[in-house]
Amino acid sequence: MYIINHRRFFFWFTGLILAAAIGAILVWSLPLGIDFTGGSMMQVTYDTARPELSDIQTKLDTLPIGRASVRAEGSNNVSIRTRTLTPDEHEAVLAALSGSVPPAVEVAYTSVGPALGSQFTNKALWAIFAVILVIVLYIAFVFRHVSRPVPSWGYGLIVVAMLAIDIIVPTGFYAAYAHVTGAEVDSLFVVALLALLGYCVNDIIVIFDRIREHLARNEKMGLKESFEETIGKSISETMTRSINTALTVVLALLALIYFGAPATREFALVMLVGVVAGTFSSICRSAPLLIPIAKWFSKKD
């Protein structure tokens, strides 16, 4: 009952975190990568010590290719992002980098046109919308027999609100992270958000399903138990499972961050923040939020 009794604190804390995340998105925005905007990305490696990034940037600034973004990848690799390059411009960049000491060797090159980038953006947004829609329909079906003290659609409404928060928080974190490190939003970022939607809704449904079971049993056996007691008992019964599951995922993500490839590090960071936020959401926000909604419906009746 500790969480139920202190639910206002958790609601205020959620508001502060949400305001900080939205502020980060509005102030710094999300720098879209070439998957969304179109452009070229080149990865080069150096057999010996990598030159200073400022020196590489200086060489690229002398070429008529517009603005180029240079980022370190690992110890000897460099990632270069530019607008879409023509074959001649691509060769000019390689010549400028290969003519330096030490010379650079290209290991990967990707070019995405603006039309394909726009198409990918639309598909990513539709994918997120479709996942949320399916989740709402599932909640409405599973809880169709639960109407007191909160109607079945009330559970779905809370799930959607919690999922929105669970998406906004890691997105705000990534906006701040990208501002500091120069990272960009790519396809793996969208994959991370979609994975978080599935993970977070699973955690919330486990608690809601336990509440549904208790409500059905109380009605069948004629037990007189307040809605707050039912929610508090349901949270206590599922809390250990939620924390243990989250801890297992967090340990795997930490291993991926510290020992995995640089290409998946940002994906793991977004997942890590989202898993922590989602676990907090399912335990401290989703179920306690049923209480004020139930009171509102009781007053309305």
Coordinates of C-alpha atoms in Angstrom, one line a residue:
M1 CA 0.0 0.0 0.0
Y2 CA 3.0 2.3 0.2
I3 CA 2.8 3.2 -3.5
I4 CA -0.9 3.8 -3.3
N5 CA -0.6 6.0 -0.3
H6 CA 2.1 8.1 -1.9
R7 CA 0.7 8.1 -5.4
R8 CA 0.6 11.9 -5.5
F9 CA 4.4 12.1 -5.1
F10 CA 4.8 9.6 -8.0
F11 CA 2.4 11.6 -10.1
W12 CA 4.3 14.9 -9.5
F13 CA 7.6 13.2 -10.1
T14 CA 6.3 11.9 -13.4
G15 CA 5.2 15.4 -14.3
L16 CA 8.7 16.7 -13.7
I17 CA 10.4 14.0 -15.7
L18 CA 7.9 14.4 -18.5
A19 CA 8.4 18.2 -18.5
A20 CA 12.2 17.8 -18.7
A21 CA 11.9 15.3 -21.6
I22 CA 9.5 17.5 -23.6
G23 CA 11.7 20.5 -22.9
A24 CA 14.8 18.7 -24.2
I25 CA 12.9 17.7 -27.4
L26 CA 11.7 21.3 -27.9
V27 CA 15.0 23.0 -27.2
W28 CA 17.4 20.6 -28.9
S29 CA 15.0 18.7 -31.2
L30 CA 16.0 15.3 -32.7
P31 CA 18.7 15.4 -35.4
L32 CA 17.5 13.1 -38.1
G33 CA 20.0 10.8 -39.8
I34 CA 20.2 9.9 -43.4
D35 CA 17.6 7.2 -42.9
F36 CA 15.1 10.0 -42.7
T37 CA 16.5 13.0 -44.5
G38 CA 18.6 11.3 -47.2
G39 CA 22.3 11.6 -47.7
S40 CA 25.5 9.6 -47.7
M41 CA 27.4 7.9 -44.9
M42 CA 30.9 6.7 -45.2
Q43 CA 32.9 4.7 -42.7
V44 CA 36.7 4.6 -42.9
T45 CA 39.3 3.0 -40.8
Y46 CA 43.0 3.7 -40.1
D47 CA 45.6 1.0 -39.6
T48 CA 47.5 3.1 -37.1
A49 CA 46.5 5.8 -34.8
R50 CA 43.5 7.8 -36.0
P51 CA 44.1 11.5 -36.9
E52 CA 42.4 14.2 -34.9
L53 CA 38.8 14.6 -35.9
S54 CA 39.4 18.3 -36.4
D55 CA 42.1 17.5 -39.0
I56 CA 39.7 15.2 -40.9
Q57 CA 37.0 17.9 -40.7
T58 CA 39.5 20.5 -42.1
K59 CA 40.2 18.3 -45.1
L60 CA 36.5 17.8 -45.8
D61 CA 35.8 21.5 -45.5
T62 CA 38.1 22.1 -48.5
L63 CA 35.8 19.9 -50.7
P64 CA 32.7 21.2 -52.5
I65 CA 30.4 18.8 -50.7
G66 CA 28.7 21.1 -48.2
R67 CA 28.6 20.4 -44.5
A68 CA 30.1 17.1 -43.4
S69 CA 29.6 15.6 -39.9
V70 CA 32.6 13.6 -38.6
R71 CA 32.2 11.2 -35.7
A72 CA 34.6 8.7 -34.0
E73 CA 33.5 5.1 -34.2
G74 CA 35.6 2.9 -31.9
S75 CA 39.3 3.4 -31.6
N76 CA 40.4 3.7 -35.3
N77 CA 37.1 4.1 -37.2
V78 CA 35.5 7.4 -38.4
S79 CA 31.9 7.9 -39.6
I80 CA 31.3 10.7 -42.1
R81 CA 27.8 12.0 -43.0
T82 CA 27.1 14.4 -45.8
R83 CA 24.4 15.2 -48.3
T84 CA 23.9 12.7 -51.1
L85 CA 27.2 12.5 -53.0
T86 CA 27.7 11.9 -56.7
P87 CA 30.2 9.2 -57.7
D88 CA 32.8 11.9 -58.4
E89 CA 32.4 13.6 -55.1
H90 CA 32.6 10.2 -53.3
E91 CA 35.9 9.5 -55.0
A92 CA 37.1 13.0 -54.1
V93 CA 36.4 12.4 -50.4
L94 CA 38.2 9.1 -50.6
A95 CA 41.2 10.7 -52.3
A96 CA 41.4 13.4 -49.7
L97 CA 41.3 10.9 -46.8
S98 CA 43.6 8.3 -48.4
G99 CA 46.2 10.9 -49.3
S100 CA 46.7 11.8 -45.6
V101 CA 49.1 10.2 -43.2
P102 CA 48.0 7.7 -42.0
P103 CA 45.8 6.8 -45.0
A104 CA 42.2 5.9 -44.6
V105 CA 40.6 2.8 -45.9
E106 CA 36.8 2.8 -46.7
V107 CA 34.9 -0.1 -45.0
A108 CA 31.3 0.9 -45.7
Y109 CA 29.4 3.4 -47.8
T110 CA 25.6 4.1 -47.8
S111 CA 23.6 6.5 -49.8
V112 CA 19.9 7.2 -49.3
G113 CA 17.9 9.6 -51.5
P114 CA 15.5 12.2 -50.0
A115 CA 12.4 10.4 -51.4
L116 CA 13.4 7.1 -49.7
G117 CA 14.2 9.0 -46.4
S118 CA 10.7 10.6 -46.4
Q119 CA 9.1 7.3 -47.1
F120 CA 10.9 5.7 -44.2
T121 CA 9.8 8.5 -41.9
N122 CA 6.1 7.9 -42.8
K123 CA 6.4 4.2 -42.4
A124 CA 8.1 4.6 -39.0
L125 CA 5.3 6.9 -37.7
W126 CA 2.6 4.5 -39.1
A127 CA 4.3 1.5 -37.4
I128 CA 4.2 3.2 -34.0
F129 CA 0.6 4.3 -34.5
A130 CA -0.4 0.7 -35.6
V131 CA 1.3 -0.8 -32.6
I132 CA -0.6 1.5 -30.2
L133 CA -3.9 0.9 -32.0
V134 CA -3.5 -2.9 -31.7
I135 CA -2.7 -2.5 -28.0
V136 CA -5.8 -0.5 -27.4
L137 CA -8.0 -3.0 -29.2
Y138 CA -6.4 -5.8 -27.2
I139 CA -7.0 -4.1 -23.9
A140 CA -10.6 -3.3 -24.8
F141 CA -11.2 -7.0 -25.6
V142 CA -9.5 -8.5 -22.6
F143 CA -11.2 -6.2 -20.1
R144 CA -14.6 -6.2 -21.8
H145 CA -16.2 -7.9 -18.7
V146 CA -14.7 -5.4 -16.3
S147 CA -17.0 -2.4 -15.9
R148 CA -16.8 -1.4 -12.2
P149 CA -15.5 0.9 -10.8
V150 CA -13.6 1.7 -14.0
P151 CA -15.1 0.9 -17.5
S152 CA -13.0 -1.3 -19.8
W153 CA -12.1 1.6 -22.0
G154 CA -10.6 3.4 -19.0
Y155 CA -7.9 0.7 -18.8
G156 CA -7.1 1.2 -22.4
L157 CA -6.9 5.0 -22.0
I158 CA -4.4 4.6 -19.1
V159 CA -2.3 2.2 -21.2
V160 CA -2.1 4.7 -24.1
A161 CA -1.2 7.5 -21.7
M162 CA 1.5 5.4 -20.0
L163 CA 2.9 4.3 -23.4
A164 CA 3.1 7.9 -24.5
I165 CA 5.1 8.8 -21.5
D166 CA 7.3 5.7 -21.9
I167 CA 8.1 6.9 -25.4
I168 CA 8.6 10.6 -24.7
V169 CA 11.0 10.0 -21.8
P170 CA 13.6 8.0 -23.8
T171 CA 13.1 10.4 -26.8
G172 CA 13.8 13.4 -24.5
F173 CA 16.9 11.6 -23.2
Y174 CA 18.1 10.9 -26.7
A175 CA 17.6 14.6 -27.7
A176 CA 19.9 15.6 -24.9
Y177 CA 22.3 12.8 -25.7
A178 CA 22.4 13.8 -29.3
H179 CA 23.0 17.4 -28.4
V180 CA 26.1 16.5 -26.4
T181 CA 27.6 13.7 -28.5
G182 CA 26.4 14.6 -32.0
A183 CA 24.4 11.4 -32.5
E184 CA 21.6 11.2 -35.0
V185 CA 18.2 9.5 -35.1
D186 CA 18.4 6.4 -37.3
S187 CA 16.4 3.3 -38.0
L188 CA 17.7 1.6 -34.8
F189 CA 16.1 4.4 -32.8
V190 CA 12.7 3.6 -34.2
V191 CA 13.3 -0.1 -33.6
A192 CA 14.1 0.7 -30.0
L193 CA 10.9 2.6 -29.5
L194 CA 8.8 -0.2 -31.1
A195 CA 10.5 -2.7 -28.8
L196 CA 9.8 -0.5 -25.8
L197 CA 6.1 -0.3 -26.7
G198 CA 5.9 -4.1 -26.5
Y199 CA 7.9 -4.4 -23.3
C200 CA 6.1 -1.6 -21.4
V201 CA 2.6 -2.7 -22.3
N202 CA 3.4 -6.3 -21.2
D203 CA 4.4 -5.0 -17.8
I204 CA 1.3 -2.9 -17.4
I205 CA -1.1 -5.6 -18.6
V206 CA 0.3 -8.0 -16.0
I207 CA -0.7 -5.7 -13.2
F208 CA -4.1 -4.8 -14.8
D209 CA -4.8 -8.5 -15.3
R210 CA -4.1 -9.2 -11.7
I211 CA -6.5 -6.4 -10.7
R212 CA -9.2 -7.9 -13.1
E213 CA -8.8 -11.3 -11.4
H214 CA -9.2 -9.9 -8.0
L215 CA -12.3 -7.9 -9.0
A216 CA -13.9 -10.9 -10.6
R217 CA -13.1 -13.1 -7.5
N218 CA -14.4 -10.5 -5.1
E219 CA -17.6 -10.2 -7.0
K220 CA -18.0 -14.0 -7.3
M221 CA -17.4 -14.6 -3.6
G222 CA -19.2 -11.4 -2.4
L223 CA -16.0 -10.0 -0.7
K224 CA -16.2 -6.4 0.4
E225 CA -12.8 -4.9 -0.5
S226 CA -12.1 -1.3 -1.4
F227 CA -10.7 -0.6 -4.9
E228 CA -7.6 0.9 -3.4
E229 CA -6.9 -2.3 -1.4
T230 CA -7.4 -4.4 -4.5
I231 CA -4.9 -2.2 -6.5
G232 CA -2.4 -2.2 -3.7
K233 CA -2.6 -6.0 -3.3
S234 CA -2.2 -6.5 -7.1
I235 CA 0.9 -4.2 -7.2
S236 CA 2.5 -6.1 -4.3
E237 CA 1.9 -9.4 -6.0
T238 CA 3.4 -8.4 -9.3
M239 CA 6.1 -6.0 -8.2
T240 CA 8.9 -8.6 -7.6
R241 CA 8.2 -10.1 -11.1
S242 CA 8.4 -6.7 -12.8
I243 CA 11.6 -5.7 -11.0
N244 CA 13.3 -9.0 -11.6
T245 CA 12.4 -8.9 -15.3
A246 CA 13.6 -5.3 -15.7
L247 CA 16.8 -6.1 -13.9
T248 CA 17.5 -9.0 -16.2
V249 CA 17.0 -6.8 -19.3
V250 CA 19.0 -3.9 -17.8
L251 CA 22.0 -6.2 -17.2
A252 CA 21.9 -7.4 -20.8
L253 CA 21.6 -3.8 -22.1
L254 CA 24.6 -2.7 -19.9
A255 CA 26.7 -5.5 -21.3
L256 CA 25.7 -4.4 -24.8
I257 CA 26.6 -0.8 -24.1
Y258 CA 30.0 -1.6 -22.6
F259 CA 31.1 -4.6 -24.7
G260 CA 28.9 -4.5 -27.8
A261 CA 29.6 -2.9 -31.1
P262 CA 29.5 0.9 -31.4
A263 CA 26.7 0.6 -34.0
T264 CA 24.3 -0.8 -31.3
R265 CA 25.4 1.3 -28.4
E266 CA 22.8 4.1 -28.9
F267 CA 20.1 1.5 -29.5
A268 CA 21.0 0.0 -26.1
L269 CA 21.0 3.4 -24.4
V270 CA 17.5 4.2 -25.6
M271 CA 16.3 0.8 -24.5
L272 CA 18.0 1.1 -21.1
V273 CA 16.3 4.4 -20.4
G274 CA 13.0 3.1 -21.7
V275 CA 13.0 -0.1 -19.7
V276 CA 13.7 1.8 -16.4
A277 CA 11.0 4.4 -17.2
G278 CA 8.6 1.6 -18.2
T279 CA 9.1 -0.4 -15.1
F280 CA 8.6 2.7 -13.0
S281 CA 5.5 3.5 -15.0
S282 CA 3.9 0.1 -14.6
I283 CA 4.4 0.0 -10.9
C284 CA 4.1 3.5 -9.7
R285 CA 1.8 5.2 -12.3
S286 CA -0.4 2.9 -14.3
A287 CA -2.3 1.1 -11.5
P288 CA -2.4 4.0 -9.0
L289 CA -3.9 6.2 -11.8
L290 CA -7.0 3.9 -11.7
I291 CA -7.9 5.3 -8.3
P292 CA -8.6 9.0 -9.2
I293 CA -10.4 7.7 -12.4
A294 CA -12.6 5.5 -10.3
K295 CA -13.4 8.4 -8.0
W296 CA -14.3 10.5 -11.0
F297 CA -16.7 7.9 -12.3
S298 CA -18.3 7.4 -8.9
K299 CA -19.0 11.1 -8.6
K300 CA -20.4 11.1 -12.1
D301 CA -22.7 8.3 -11.3

